[in-house]
CSV table of C-alpha atoms in Angstrom, one decimal:
chain,number,residue,atom,x,y,z
S,26,UNK,CA,37.5,-52.3,-57.3
S,27,UNK,CA,40.3,-50.6,-55.3
S,28,UNK,CA,42.2,-53.8,-54.4
S,29,UNK,CA,45.5,-52.5,-55.5
S,30,UNK,CA,46.2,-50.7,-52.2
S,31,UNK,CA,46.1,-53.9,-50.3
S,32,UNK,CA,48.3,-55.7,-52.8
S,33,UNK,CA,50.8,-52.8,-53.0
S,34,UNK,CA,51.3,-52.7,-49.2
S,35,UNK,CA,51.4,-56.4,-48.5
S,36,UNK,CA,53.9,-56.7,-51.4
S,37,UNK,CA,56.5,-54.7,-49.7
S,38,UNK,CA,58.0,-58.0,-48.6
S,39,UNK,CA,58.0,-59.7,-51.9
S,40,UNK,CA,61.3,-59.1,-53.5
S,41,UNK,CA,62.0,-59.7,-57.2
S,42,UNK,CA,65.3,-61.4,-58.3
S,43,UNK,CA,67.8,-60.6,-61.0
S,44,UNK,CA,67.7,-63.5,-63.3
S,45,UNK,CA,68.6,-67.2,-63.4
S,46,UNK,CA,67.1,-70.2,-61.5
S,47,UNK,CA,67.7,-69.9,-57.8
S,48,UNK,CA,69.4,-73.0,-56.2
S,49,UNK,CA,70.0,-71.7,-52.6
S,50,UNK,CA,68.1,-73.8,-49.9
S,51,UNK,CA,68.6,-71.5,-46.9
S,52,UNK,CA,67.9,-67.7,-47.0
S,53,UNK,CA,70.4,-65.0,-46.5
S,54,UNK,CA,67.5,-62.5,-46.0
S,55,UNK,CA,64.0,-63.1,-44.6
S,56,UNK,CA,60.8,-61.0,-43.9
S,57,UNK,CA,57.6,-61.5,-42.2
S,58,UNK,CA,54.4,-59.3,-42.2
S,59,UNK,CA,52.2,-59.9,-39.1
S,60,UNK,CA,48.5,-59.7,-38.2
S,61,UNK,CA,49.3,-56.2,-36.9
S,62,UNK,CA,50.6,-55.3,-40.3
S,63,UNK,CA,47.4,-56.6,-41.9
S,64,UNK,CA,45.3,-54.5,-39.6
S,65,UNK,CA,47.2,-51.5,-40.5
S,66,UNK,CA,46.8,-52.3,-44.2
S,67,UNK,CA,43.0,-52.6,-43.6
S,68,UNK,CA,42.8,-49.3,-41.8
S,69,UNK,CA,44.8,-47.3,-44.3
S,70,UNK,CA,43.3,-49.2,-47.4
S,71,UNK,CA,39.7,-48.8,-46.7
S,72,UNK,CA,39.6,-45.0,-47.0
S,73,UNK,CA,41.5,-45.3,-50.4
S,74,UNK,CA,39.3,-48.2,-51.4
S,75,UNK,CA,36.2,-46.1,-50.8
S,76,UNK,CA,37.7,-43.1,-52.7
S,77,UNK,CA,38.6,-45.4,-55.7
S,78,UNK,CA,35.2,-47.0,-55.9
S,79,UNK,CA,33.4,-43.7,-55.7
S,80,UNK,CA,35.6,-42.5,-58.7
S,81,UNK,CA,34.7,-45.7,-60.5
S,82,UNK,CA,32.7,-45.2,-63.8
S,83,UNK,CA,29.7,-47.3,-64.3
S,84,UNK,CA,28.9,-48.1,-68.0
S,85,UNK,CA,25.8,-47.0,-69.6
S,86,UNK,CA,22.9,-49.3,-69.4
S,87,UNK,CA,20.3,-50.1,-72.3
S,88,UNK,CA,17.6,-52.5,-73.1
S,89,UNK,CA,13.9,-53.1,-74.0
S,90,UNK,CA,11.0,-53.5,-71.8
S,91,UNK,CA,7.1,-54.0,-72.3
S,92,UNK,CA,5.0,-51.2,-70.9
S,93,UNK,CA,1.3,-50.3,-70.8
S,94,UNK,CA,2.0,-48.1,-73.7
S,95,UNK,CA,3.8,-50.7,-75.9
S,96,UNK,CA,7.3,-52.0,-76.2
S,97,UNK,CA,10.1,-49.4,-75.6
S,98,UNK,CA,13.8,-49.0,-75.8
S,99,UNK,CA,15.4,-47.4,-72.8
S,100,UNK,CA,18.9,-46.2,-71.7
S,101,UNK,CA,20.6,-44.9,-68.8
S,102,UNK,CA,23.5,-42.6,-69.4
S,103,UNK,CA,26.0,-40.4,-67.5
S,104,UNK,CA,25.7,-42.6,-64.6
S,105,UNK,CA,27.6,-40.9,-61.6
S,106,UNK,CA,28.8,-42.5,-58.4
S,107,UNK,CA,27.4,-40.6,-55.5
S,108,UNK,CA,29.6,-42.2,-52.8
S,109,UNK,CA,30.3,-45.4,-51.2
S,110,UNK,CA,29.9,-46.5,-47.5
S,111,UNK,CA,31.5,-49.6,-46.1
S,112,UNK,CA,30.3,-51.3,-43.0
S,113,UNK,CA,32.9,-54.0,-41.9
S,114,UNK,CA,36.1,-55.1,-43.4
S,115,UNK,CA,38.9,-57.5,-42.8
S,116,UNK,CA,42.0,-59.1,-44.3
S,117,UNK,CA,42.8,-62.7,-43.5
S,118,UNK,CA,45.7,-64.9,-44.6
S,119,UNK,CA,44.6,-67.9,-46.7
S,120,UNK,CA,47.2,-70.5,-45.6
S,121,UNK,CA,49.2,-71.8,-48.4
S,122,UNK,CA,47.9,-69.3,-51.1
S,123,UNK,CA,47.7,-65.7,-50.1
S,124,UNK,CA,45.2,-63.2,-48.7
S,125,UNK,CA,41.5,-62.8,-48.6
S,126,UNK,CA,39.8,-59.4,-48.4
S,127,UNK,CA,36.2,-59.2,-47.2
S,128,UNK,CA,33.8,-56.1,-47.2
S,129,UNK,CA,30.3,-56.2,-45.9
S,130,UNK,CA,27.4,-53.9,-45.1
S,131,UNK,CA,28.2,-51.5,-47.9
S,132,UNK,CA,26.0,-48.8,-49.4
S,133,UNK,CA,26.2,-47.0,-52.7
S,134,UNK,CA,24.3,-44.0,-54.3
S,135,UNK,CA,24.2,-43.4,-57.9
S,136,UNK,CA,22.6,-40.8,-60.2
S,137,UNK,CA,21.8,-41.0,-63.9
S,138,UNK,CA,20.0,-39.6,-66.9
S,139,UNK,CA,17.2,-41.7,-68.5
S,140,UNK,CA,15.9,-41.8,-72.0
S,141,UNK,CA,13.2,-44.0,-73.7
S,142,UNK,CA,11.7,-44.3,-77.3
S,143,UNK,CA,8.8,-46.3,-78.4
S,144,UNK,CA,9.9,-49.0,-80.9
S,145,UNK,CA,6.7,-48.6,-83.2
S,146,UNK,CA,4.8,-45.5,-84.5
S,147,UNK,CA,4.4,-42.8,-83.4
S,148,UNK,CA,8.0,-43.4,-81.8
S,149,UNK,CA,7.3,-41.2,-78.8
S,150,UNK,CA,10.5,-40.4,-76.7
S,151,UNK,CA,11.1,-38.8,-73.4
S,152,UNK,CA,14.0,-38.2,-70.9
S,153,UNK,CA,14.7,-37.2,-67.3
S,154,UNK,CA,16.9,-38.1,-64.3
S,155,UNK,CA,16.9,-40.9,-61.8
S,156,UNK,CA,18.5,-41.8,-58.5
S,157,UNK,CA,19.6,-45.3,-57.3
S,158,UNK,CA,20.6,-46.5,-53.8
S,159,UNK,CA,22.3,-49.7,-52.9
S,160,UNK,CA,22.4,-51.3,-49.5
S,161,UNK,CA,23.7,-54.6,-48.2
S,162,UNK,CA,26.7,-54.5,-50.6
S,163,UNK,CA,29.3,-57.3,-49.9
S,164,UNK,CA,32.4,-58.2,-51.6
S,165,UNK,CA,35.0,-61.0,-51.0
S,166,UNK,CA,38.0,-61.5,-53.2
S,167,UNK,CA,41.3,-63.4,-52.8
S,168,UNK,CA,44.8,-62.7,-54.0
S,169,UNK,CA,47.2,-65.6,-54.6
S,170,UNK,CA,50.9,-64.6,-54.0
S,171,UNK,CA,53.6,-66.9,-55.2
S,172,UNK,CA,56.8,-67.1,-57.2
S,173,UNK,CA,57.8,-68.4,-60.7
S,174,UNK,CA,60.6,-70.7,-61.6
S,175,UNK,CA,63.2,-67.9,-61.7
S,176,UNK,CA,62.3,-66.5,-58.2
S,177,UNK,CA,60.1,-63.6,-59.3
S,178,UNK,CA,57.2,-62.8,-57.1
S,179,UNK,CA,53.8,-63.2,-58.7
S,180,UNK,CA,50.2,-62.1,-58.1
S,181,UNK,CA,47.1,-63.8,-59.4
S,182,UNK,CA,43.4,-62.9,-58.8
S,183,UNK,CA,41.5,-65.7,-57.1
S,184,UNK,CA,37.9,-66.3,-56.4
S,185,UNK,CA,35.7,-63.2,-56.3
S,186,UNK,CA,32.1,-62.7,-55.2
S,187,UNK,CA,30.0,-59.4,-55.3
S,188,UNK,CA,26.5,-59.1,-54.0
S,189,UNK,CA,24.9,-55.9,-54.7
S,190,UNK,CA,22.1,-56.5,-52.2
S,191,UNK,CA,19.1,-54.3,-52.5
S,192,UNK,CA,18.8,-51.6,-55.2
S,193,UNK,CA,16.1,-49.0,-55.2
S,194,UNK,CA,15.5,-47.0,-58.5
S,195,UNK,CA,13.5,-43.8,-58.6
S,196,UNK,CA,12.9,-41.9,-61.8
S,197,UNK,CA,12.3,-38.1,-62.0
S,198,UNK,CA,11.0,-35.8,-64.8
S,199,UNK,CA,9.3,-36.6,-68.1
S,200,UNK,CA,7.3,-39.9,-68.0
S,201,UNK,CA,8.9,-41.0,-64.9
S,202,UNK,CA,5.6,-42.7,-63.9
S,203,UNK,CA,6.2,-45.1,-66.8
S,204,UNK,CA,9.8,-45.9,-65.9
S,205,UNK,CA,8.8,-46.5,-62.3
S,206,UNK,CA,6.4,-49.3,-63.5
S,207,UNK,CA,9.3,-51.5,-64.6
S,208,UNK,CA,12.1,-50.1,-62.3
S,209,UNK,CA,12.6,-53.4,-60.7
S,210,UNK,CA,13.6,-54.9,-64.1
S,211,UNK,CA,16.1,-52.1,-64.7
S,212,UNK,CA,17.5,-52.5,-61.1
S,213,UNK,CA,18.1,-56.1,-61.7
S,214,UNK,CA,20.0,-55.4,-64.9
S,215,UNK,CA,22.1,-52.7,-63.2
S,216,UNK,CA,22.8,-55.0,-60.2
S,217,UNK,CA,24.0,-57.7,-62.5
S,218,UNK,CA,26.2,-55.3,-64.5
S,219,UNK,CA,27.7,-53.8,-61.4
S,220,UNK,CA,28.5,-57.0,-59.7
S,221,UNK,CA,30.1,-58.5,-62.9
S,222,UNK,CA,32.1,-55.3,-63.5
S,223,UNK,CA,33.3,-55.1,-60.0
S,224,UNK,CA,34.9,-58.5,-60.0
S,225,UNK,CA,36.3,-58.3,-63.6
S,226,UNK,CA,37.8,-54.9,-62.9
S,227,UNK,CA,39.2,-56.1,-59.7
S,228,UNK,CA,40.8,-59.1,-61.2
S,229,UNK,CA,42.3,-56.9,-63.9
S,230,UNK,CA,43.7,-54.6,-61.3
S,231,UNK,CA,45.4,-57.5,-59.4
S,232,UNK,CA,46.6,-59.4,-62.5
S,233,UNK,CA,48.0,-56.3,-64.4
S,234,UNK,CA,48.3,-53.2,-62.1
S,235,UNK,CA,49.0,-55.4,-59.0
S,236,UNK,CA,52.1,-57.0,-60.8
S,237,UNK,CA,53.1,-53.6,-62.1
S,238,UNK,CA,53.2,-52.3,-58.5
S,239,UNK,CA,55.6,-55.0,-57.7
S,240,UNK,CA,57.8,-53.6,-60.4
S,241,UNK,CA,58.6,-50.8,-58.1
S,242,UNK,CA,60.5,-53.4,-55.8
S,243,UNK,CA,64.2,-53.5,-56.7
S,244,UNK,CA,65.2,-56.4,-59.0
S,245,UNK,CA,68.7,-56.2,-57.5
S,246,UNK,CA,70.2,-53.3,-55.6
S,247,UNK,CA,73.4,-51.8,-57.1
S,248,UNK,CA,75.3,-50.4,-54.0
S,249,UNK,CA,78.3,-48.9,-55.9
S,250,UNK,CA,80.6,-49.5,-58.9
S,251,UNK,CA,81.7,-52.9,-57.4
S,252,UNK,CA,78.8,-54.6,-55.6
S,253,UNK,CA,75.0,-55.5,-56.0
S,254,UNK,CA,72.5,-57.4,-53.7
S,255,UNK,CA,70.4,-60.1,-55.1
S,256,UNK,CA,67.0,-60.3,-53.2
S,257,UNK,CA,65.7,-63.3,-55.2
S,258,UNK,CA,62.9,-65.4,-53.6
S,259,UNK,CA,64.2,-68.8,-53.1
S,260,UNK,CA,60.8,-70.3,-52.5
S,261,UNK,CA,57.1,-69.3,-52.6
S,262,UNK,CA,55.8,-67.1,-49.6
S,263,UNK,CA,54.9,-68.9,-46.6
S,264,UNK,CA,51.4,-68.1,-45.5
S,265,UNK,CA,50.2,-68.9,-41.9
S,266,UNK,CA,47.2,-67.7,-40.0
S,267,UNK,CA,49.3,-65.0,-38.1
S,268,UNK,CA,52.0,-63.8,-40.7
S,269,UNK,CA,53.4,-64.1,-44.2
S,270,UNK,CA,57.0,-65.2,-44.5
S,271,UNK,CA,59.2,-64.7,-47.5
S,272,UNK,CA,62.8,-66.1,-47.9
S,273,UNK,CA,65.3,-64.5,-50.1
S,274,UNK,CA,68.8,-65.2,-51.5
S,275,UNK,CA,70.3,-62.2,-49.7
S,276,UNK,CA,73.8,-62.3,-51.3
S,277,UNK,CA,76.3,-59.8,-52.6
S,278,UNK,CA,77.7,-60.2,-56.2
S,279,UNK,CA,80.3,-58.5,-58.2
S,280,UNK,CA,78.5,-56.3,-60.7
S,281,UNK,CA,80.8,-57.5,-63.4
S,282,UNK,CA,80.3,-61.1,-62.4
S,283,UNK,CA,76.7,-61.3,-61.1
S,284,UNK,CA,76.3,-65.1,-61.1
S,285,UNK,CA,79.6,-66.1,-59.3
S,286,UNK,CA,78.5,-67.5,-55.9
S,287,UNK,CA,80.1,-67.2,-52.5
S,288,UNK,CA,82.2,-70.3,-51.5
S,289,UNK,CA,79.9,-70.9,-48.5
S,290,UNK,CA,76.2,-71.2,-47.7
S,291,UNK,CA,73.8,-69.5,-45.1
S,292,UNK,CA,73.2,-71.2,-41.7
S,293,UNK,CA,69.6,-71.8,-40.6
S,294,UNK,CA,67.6,-68.8,-39.1
S,295,UNK,CA,65.4,-69.5,-36.0
S,296,UNK,CA,61.7,-70.1,-36.4
S,297,UNK,CA,59.4,-67.0,-36.8
S,298,UNK,CA,58.0,-66.2,-33.3
S,299,UNK,CA,57.4,-63.4,-30.8
S,300,UNK,CA,55.8,-61.1,-33.4
S,301,UNK,CA,54.7,-57.7,-31.8
S,302,UNK,CA,55.5,-55.3,-34.7
S,303,UNK,CA,54.0,-55.1,-38.2
S,304,UNK,CA,57.0,-56.4,-40.0
S,305,UNK,CA,60.4,-58.0,-39.4
S,306,UNK,CA,63.5,-58.2,-41.6
S,307,UNK,CA,66.2,-60.7,-40.9
S,308,UNK,CA,69.8,-60.0,-42.3
S,309,UNK,CA,72.3,-62.8,-41.7
S,310,UNK,CA,76.0,-62.8,-41.1
S,311,UNK,CA,76.1,-64.9,-44.4
S,312,UNK,CA,75.0,-61.8,-46.2
S,313,UNK,CA,77.6,-59.6,-44.6
S,314,UNK,CA,80.4,-62.1,-45.3
S,315,UNK,CA,79.4,-62.5,-49.0
S,316,UNK,CA,80.0,-58.6,-49.1
S,317,UNK,CA,83.5,-59.2,-47.8
S,318,UNK,CA,84.1,-61.8,-50.5
S,319,UNK,CA,82.9,-59.4,-53.3
S,320,UNK,CA,84.9,-56.4,-52.1
S,321,UNK,CA,87.9,-58.6,-51.8
S,322,UNK,CA,87.5,-60.0,-55.3
S,323,UNK,CA,86.9,-56.6,-56.6
S,324,UNK,CA,90.1,-55.3,-55.1
S,325,UNK,CA,88.5,-52.2,-53.8
S,326,UNK,CA,89.7,-52.3,-50.1
S,327,UNK,CA,93.0,-50.6,-50.2
S,328,UNK,CA,94.4,-47.4,-49.1
S,329,UNK,CA,97.6,-45.3,-49.5
S,330,UNK,CA,98.4,-43.3,-46.4
S,331,UNK,CA,100.6,-40.4,-47.0
S,332,UNK,CA,102.3,-38.0,-44.4
S,333,UNK,CA,99.7,-35.2,-45.1
S,334,UNK,CA,96.8,-37.6,-44.0
S,335,UNK,CA,98.1,-37.8,-40.5
S,336,UNK,CA,95.8,-35.6,-38.3
S,337,UNK,CA,97.6,-32.3,-37.4
S,338,UNK,CA,96.9,-32.7,-33.7
S,339,UNK,CA,99.1,-35.8,-33.5
S,340,UNK,CA,101.8,-35.0,-35.9
S,341,UNK,CA,104.1,-33.8,-33.1
S,342,UNK,CA,104.0,-37.4,-31.6
S,343,UNK,CA,103.4,-39.4,-34.7
S,344,UNK,CA,104.4,-38.5,-38.1
S,345,UNK,CA,105.2,-40.8,-41.1
S,346,UNK,CA,108.9,-40.2,-41.1
S,347,UNK,CA,111.7,-42.6,-40.6
S,348,UNK,CA,112.8,-40.5,-37.5
S,349,UNK,CA,109.6,-41.5,-35.8
S,350,UNK,CA,110.4,-45.2,-36.3
S,351,UNK,CA,114.0,-44.9,-35.3
S,352,UNK,CA,113.6,-46.5,-31.8
S,353,UNK,CA,111.3,-49.4,-33.1
S,354,UNK,CA,113.0,-50.1,-36.4
S,355,UNK,CA,116.6,-48.8,-36.3
S,356,UNK,CA,117.5,-50.5,-39.6
S,357,UNK,CA,114.9,-48.3,-41.4
S,358,UNK,CA,116.4,-45.1,-40.0
S,359,UNK,CA,119.8,-46.2,-40.5
S,360,UNK,CA,119.3,-46.9,-44.2
S,361,UNK,CA,116.8,-43.9,-44.9
S,362,UNK,CA,117.5,-41.3,-42.3
S,363,UNK,CA,114.9,-38.6,-41.8
S,364,UNK,CA,112.9,-39.5,-44.9
S,365,UNK,CA,109.1,-39.3,-45.4
S,366,UNK,CA,107.2,-42.5,-45.5
S,367,UNK,CA,103.9,-43.9,-47.1
S,368,UNK,CA,102.0,-46.9,-46.1
S,369,UNK,CA,100.0,-49.0,-48.5
S,370,UNK,CA,97.3,-50.8,-46.6
S,371,UNK,CA,95.7,-53.7,-48.6
S,372,UNK,CA,92.8,-56.1,-47.8
S,373,UNK,CA,94.2,-59.5,-49.0
S,374,UNK,CA,91.4,-61.9,-47.8
S,375,UNK,CA,87.7,-61.4,-47.3
S,376,UNK,CA,86.6,-59.4,-44.3
S,377,UNK,CA,84.6,-61.7,-42.0
S,378,UNK,CA,81.7,-60.8,-39.6
S,379,UNK,CA,80.4,-62.6,-36.7
S,380,UNK,CA,77.1,-61.9,-35.2
S,381,UNK,CA,76.1,-63.1,-31.7
S,382,UNK,CA,73.5,-62.1,-29.1
S,383,UNK,CA,74.0,-58.5,-28.5
S,384,UNK,CA,77.4,-58.0,-30.5
S,385,UNK,CA,78.9,-57.8,-34.0
S,386,UNK,CA,82.6,-58.4,-34.3
S,387,UNK,CA,84.7,-58.8,-37.4
S,388,UNK,CA,88.2,-59.2,-38.8
S,389,UNK,CA,90.1,-57.5,-41.7
S,390,UNK,CA,93.0,-59.6,-42.9
S,391,UNK,CA,95.5,-57.5,-44.9
S,392,UNK,CA,99.1,-56.3,-45.4
S,393,UNK,CA,100.8,-53.0,-44.6
S,394,UNK,CA,103.6,-52.2,-47.1
S,395,UNK,CA,106.0,-49.6,-45.6
S,396,UNK,CA,107.5,-47.4,-48.2
S,397,UNK,CA,110.2,-44.8,-48.0
S,398,UNK,CA,109.7,-41.7,-50.2
S,399,UNK,CA,112.6,-40.2,-52.1
S,400,UNK,CA,112.6,-36.5,-51.6
S,401,UNK,CA,114.3,-35.8,-54.9
S,402,UNK,CA,111.9,-37.4,-57.3
S,403,UNK,CA,109.0,-38.4,-54.9
S,404,UNK,CA,109.5,-42.0,-55.9
S,405,UNK,CA,108.9,-44.9,-53.3
S,406,UNK,CA,111.0,-47.7,-52.2
S,407,UNK,CA,109.6,-50.7,-50.3
S,408,UNK,CA,111.2,-51.2,-46.9
S,409,UNK,CA,109.2,-54.1,-45.3
S,410,UNK,CA,105.8,-55.6,-45.3
S,411,UNK,CA,103.6,-56.6,-42.4
S,412,UNK,CA,100.8,-59.2,-42.3
S,413,UNK,CA,97.9,-57.7,-40.2
S,414,UNK,CA,94.5,-58.7,-38.9
S,415,UNK,CA,92.5,-55.9,-37.7
S,416,UNK,CA,89.8,-56.8,-35.2
S,417,UNK,CA,86.7,-54.5,-34.7
S,418,UNK,CA,83.2,-54.5,-33.4
S,419,UNK,CA,80.2,-52.8,-35.1
S,420,UNK,CA,76.7,-51.3,-34.5
S,421,UNK,CA,73.8,-51.3,-36.9
S,422,UNK,CA,70.9,-48.9,-37.3
S,423,UNK,CA,68.0,-48.5,-39.8
S,424,UNK,CA,66.9,-45.1,-41.0
S,425,UNK,CA,64.5,-43.7,-43.6
S,426,UNK,CA,66.4,-41.6,-46.2
S,427,UNK,CA,64.6,-40.1,-49.3
S,428,UNK,CA,61.7,-42.5,-48.8
S,429,UNK,CA,64.0,-45.6,-48.7
S,430,UNK,CA,64.7,-47.8,-45.7
S,431,UNK,CA,68.6,-48.0,-45.3
S,432,UNK,CA,70.7,-50.2,-43.1
S,433,UNK,CA,73.7,-48.4,-41.6
S,434,UNK,CA,76.8,-49.7,-40.0
S,435,UNK,CA,79.7,-48.3,-38.0
S,436,UNK,CA,82.9,-50.2,-37.2
S,437,UNK,CA,85.1,-49.5,-34.0
S,438,UNK,CA,88.6,-50.5,-33.6
S,439,UNK,CA,89.6,-53.2,-31.1
S,440,UNK,CA,93.1,-54.5,-31.9
S,441,UNK,CA,95.5,-55.6,-34.6
S,442,UNK,CA,97.6,-58.8,-34.8
S,443,UNK,CA,100.9,-58.3,-36.7
S,444,UNK,CA,103.7,-60.4,-38.2
S,445,UNK,CA,106.6,-59.8,-40.6
S,446,UNK,CA,105.8,-60.8,-44.2
S,447,UNK,CA,109.0,-59.6,-45.9
S,448,UNK,CA,111.9,-57.1,-45.4
S,449,UNK,CA,114.3,-55.3,-47.7
S,450,UNK,CA,116.2,-53.8,-44.7
S,451,UNK,CA,117.0,-57.2,-43.0
S,452,UNK,CA,115.3,-59.0,-40.3
S,453,UNK,CA,113.5,-56.7,-37.9
S,454,UNK,CA,111.4,-57.2,-34.8
S,455,UNK,CA,107.6,-56.3,-35.1
S,456,UNK,CA,107.1,-56.1,-31.3
S,457,UNK,CA,108.0,-52.4,-31.0
S,458,UNK,CA,105.7,-51.7,-34.1
S,459,UNK,CA,102.6,-52.6,-32.3
S,460,UNK,CA,101.6,-49.2,-31.0
S,461,UNK,CA,102.3,-47.6,-34.4
S,462,UNK,CA,100.3,-50.2,-36.2
S,463,UNK,CA,97.4,-49.7,-33.8
S,464,UNK,CA,97.4,-46.0,-34.6
S,465,UNK,CA,97.6,-46.8,-38.3
S,466,UNK,CA,94.6,-49.2,-38.1
S,467,UNK,CA,92.5,-46.5,-36.3
S,468,UNK,CA,93.7,-43.9,-38.8
S,469,UNK,CA,93.6,-45.9,-42.1
S,470,UNK,CA,91.7,-49.1,-41.9
S,471,UNK,CA,88.7,-48.4,-39.8
S,472,UNK,CA,87.8,-45.0,-41.3
S,473,UNK,CA,88.0,-46.7,-44.8
S,474,UNK,CA,85.9,-49.7,-43.8
S,475,UNK,CA,83.3,-47.2,-42.4
S,476,UNK,CA,83.2,-45.4,-45.9
S,477,UNK,CA,81.4,-48.4,-47.0
S,478,UNK,CA,79.5,-49.2,-43.9
S,479,UNK,CA,78.1,-45.6,-43.5
S,480,UNK,CA,77.1,-45.5,-47.1
S,481,UNK,CA,74.3,-47.8,-46.2
S,482,UNK,CA,72.4,-50.7,-47.6
S,483,UNK,CA,68.9,-50.1,-48.9
S,484,UNK,CA,66.2,-52.6,-48.1
S,485,UNK,CA,63.7,-53.4,-50.8
S,486,UNK,CA,60.3,-52.0,-50.1
S,487,UNK,CA,57.3,-50.9,-52.2
S,488,UNK,CA,57.3,-47.2,-53.1
S,489,UNK,CA,55.2,-45.2,-50.5
S,490,UNK,CA,56.1,-47.5,-47.6
S,491,UNK,CA,58.1,-46.1,-44.7
S,492,UNK,CA,59.5,-47.8,-41.6
S,493,UNK,CA,58.5,-46.1,-38.2
S,494,UNK,CA,60.2,-46.8,-35.0
S,495,UNK,CA,62.6,-49.6,-36.3
S,496,UNK,CA,64.6,-51.6,-33.7
S,497,UNK,CA,67.5,-53.8,-34.2
S,498,UNK,CA,68.3,-57.0,-32.2
S,499,UNK,CA,71.3,-59.3,-32.6
S,500,UNK,CA,71.2,-63.2,-32.4
S,501,UNK,CA,73.5,-65.9,-33.3
S,502,UNK,CA,74.3,-65.5,-36.9
S,503,UNK,CA,71.7,-62.9,-37.7
S,504,UNK,CA,70.2,-59.4,-36.9
S,505,UNK,CA,66.5,-58.7,-37.0
S,506,UNK,CA,64.8,-55.4,-37.7
S,507,UNK,CA,61.4,-55.1,-36.1
S,508,UNK,CA,59.3,-52.2,-37.3
S,509,UNK,CA,55.9,-50.8,-37.8
S,510,UNK,CA,55.4,-49.1,-41.2
S,511,UNK,CA,53.2,-46.4,-42.8
S,512,UNK,CA,51.9,-46.3,-46.4
S,513,UNK,CA,51.4,-43.1,-48.4
S,514,UNK,CA,49.9,-43.9,-51.8
S,515,UNK,CA,52.2,-42.6,-54.8
S,516,UNK,CA,49.3,-42.2,-57.2
S,517,UNK,CA,48.9,-38.6,-58.4
S,518,UNK,CA,45.7,-36.7,-57.4
S,519,UNK,CA,42.9,-37.9,-59.3
S,520,UNK,CA,44.7,-40.9,-60.8
S,521,UNK,CA,42.7,-44.2,-60.6
S,522,UNK,CA,44.0,-47.6,-59.7
S,523,UNK,CA,41.7,-49.0,-62.5
S,524,UNK,CA,42.0,-49.3,-66.3
S,525,UNK,CA,39.5,-47.1,-68.1
S,526,UNK,CA,36.0,-48.7,-68.2
S,527,UNK,CA,34.3,-48.9,-71.6
S,528,UNK,CA,30.6,-48.3,-71.9
S,529,UNK,CA,28.5,-51.3,-72.6
S,530,UNK,CA,25.3,-51.0,-74.7
């Protein structure tokens, strides 16, 4: 039956890994789906469930029966589902295993064509139509959710019980008076077939199509040419009576070296609690700091600032020319009077991020190589190099973009520490360069950092799931996104959640 909608929506928090055995103990990324989330799954799932059951094909029925006119062979064909009604429904967490879905008080109407033929001479035959109504239909099934040895999320159908309740069969046309004599026998056969088929189809949908639905979750997320994120499960999901919790690796890797680990481990996250939204996602500073390691290893955080990159509105006060630096570094002007300059800004150590209650701060260690440009051949000559540490704070937001939940960041400049690393023009004092370096950091470092932060980091969710009204809160070493969600099935109109049903004779 139409179980896949439940599995698809719950599985939005089950992230699939890349490859290899997971060895991390603490998560860099964590999710939880709450009772409120389960209630929403039920409310959106039941109408889809009804539609799918109403579209379900019931196989033809055939058999033999003794009648007042002799032994006959009968068949019911072209059996059409006339509509399903569901009384009560609920989804509960089965601690330690998965979820249980229960439906009760259901009703079902079915129409079909009948045909019979006597087994012996004179082989009389007849045909007509019939109507069947079911009441007291109930169904209970469980879905076990776990992970395999590589960290992949897994689904497995558990126990299933379907009680068709009472079935009333009425035959019309032809010798319907004859069929009505043994309608209870036919009703029993159909009830047995329907109950068996419902559970077998449901288990097949969970084991095959349910796991196929999980394939829409990213195995790893490629952010750009340099980095990817590994969202491997590091342990089976944790099922409690009020939420499902999943713990994930949550680590950035170089795309060209996807198994090289960061040289540090995550810190422990606080216990899950205070759950008022449908879903929560925790992102740790560990995750952010592994990004710093990856982009540093990838040698991607560098920028050459040339005179034309200085904003036009400040060029009269600050330009990349040795004349501008005459007061601060007289040796530079004396050796290279009135010459254009370029600045090569390079990240030399991983960017680090610190998350605390209410704030995110960070540091960008690097160097600034000051070059003088030869006007004759446009070549550059190194004048001196500064060690720098740029301090920033940041904000984070979550938005839906093209059907995907994306975490965006934005950095804001605070200050820069500077010291002299080396000089080709003699010993210089860096004190007078502070204002120029501050301007440089605002101009060249922070915008370049924001190029990555504003590109966004997609969160792994099942196709069709959208976050609604997400909020971000900061704690010591982590940020947590609390959100409700909506689900829109991605199946095309008329497409069934079930595999084709073959007729049984």
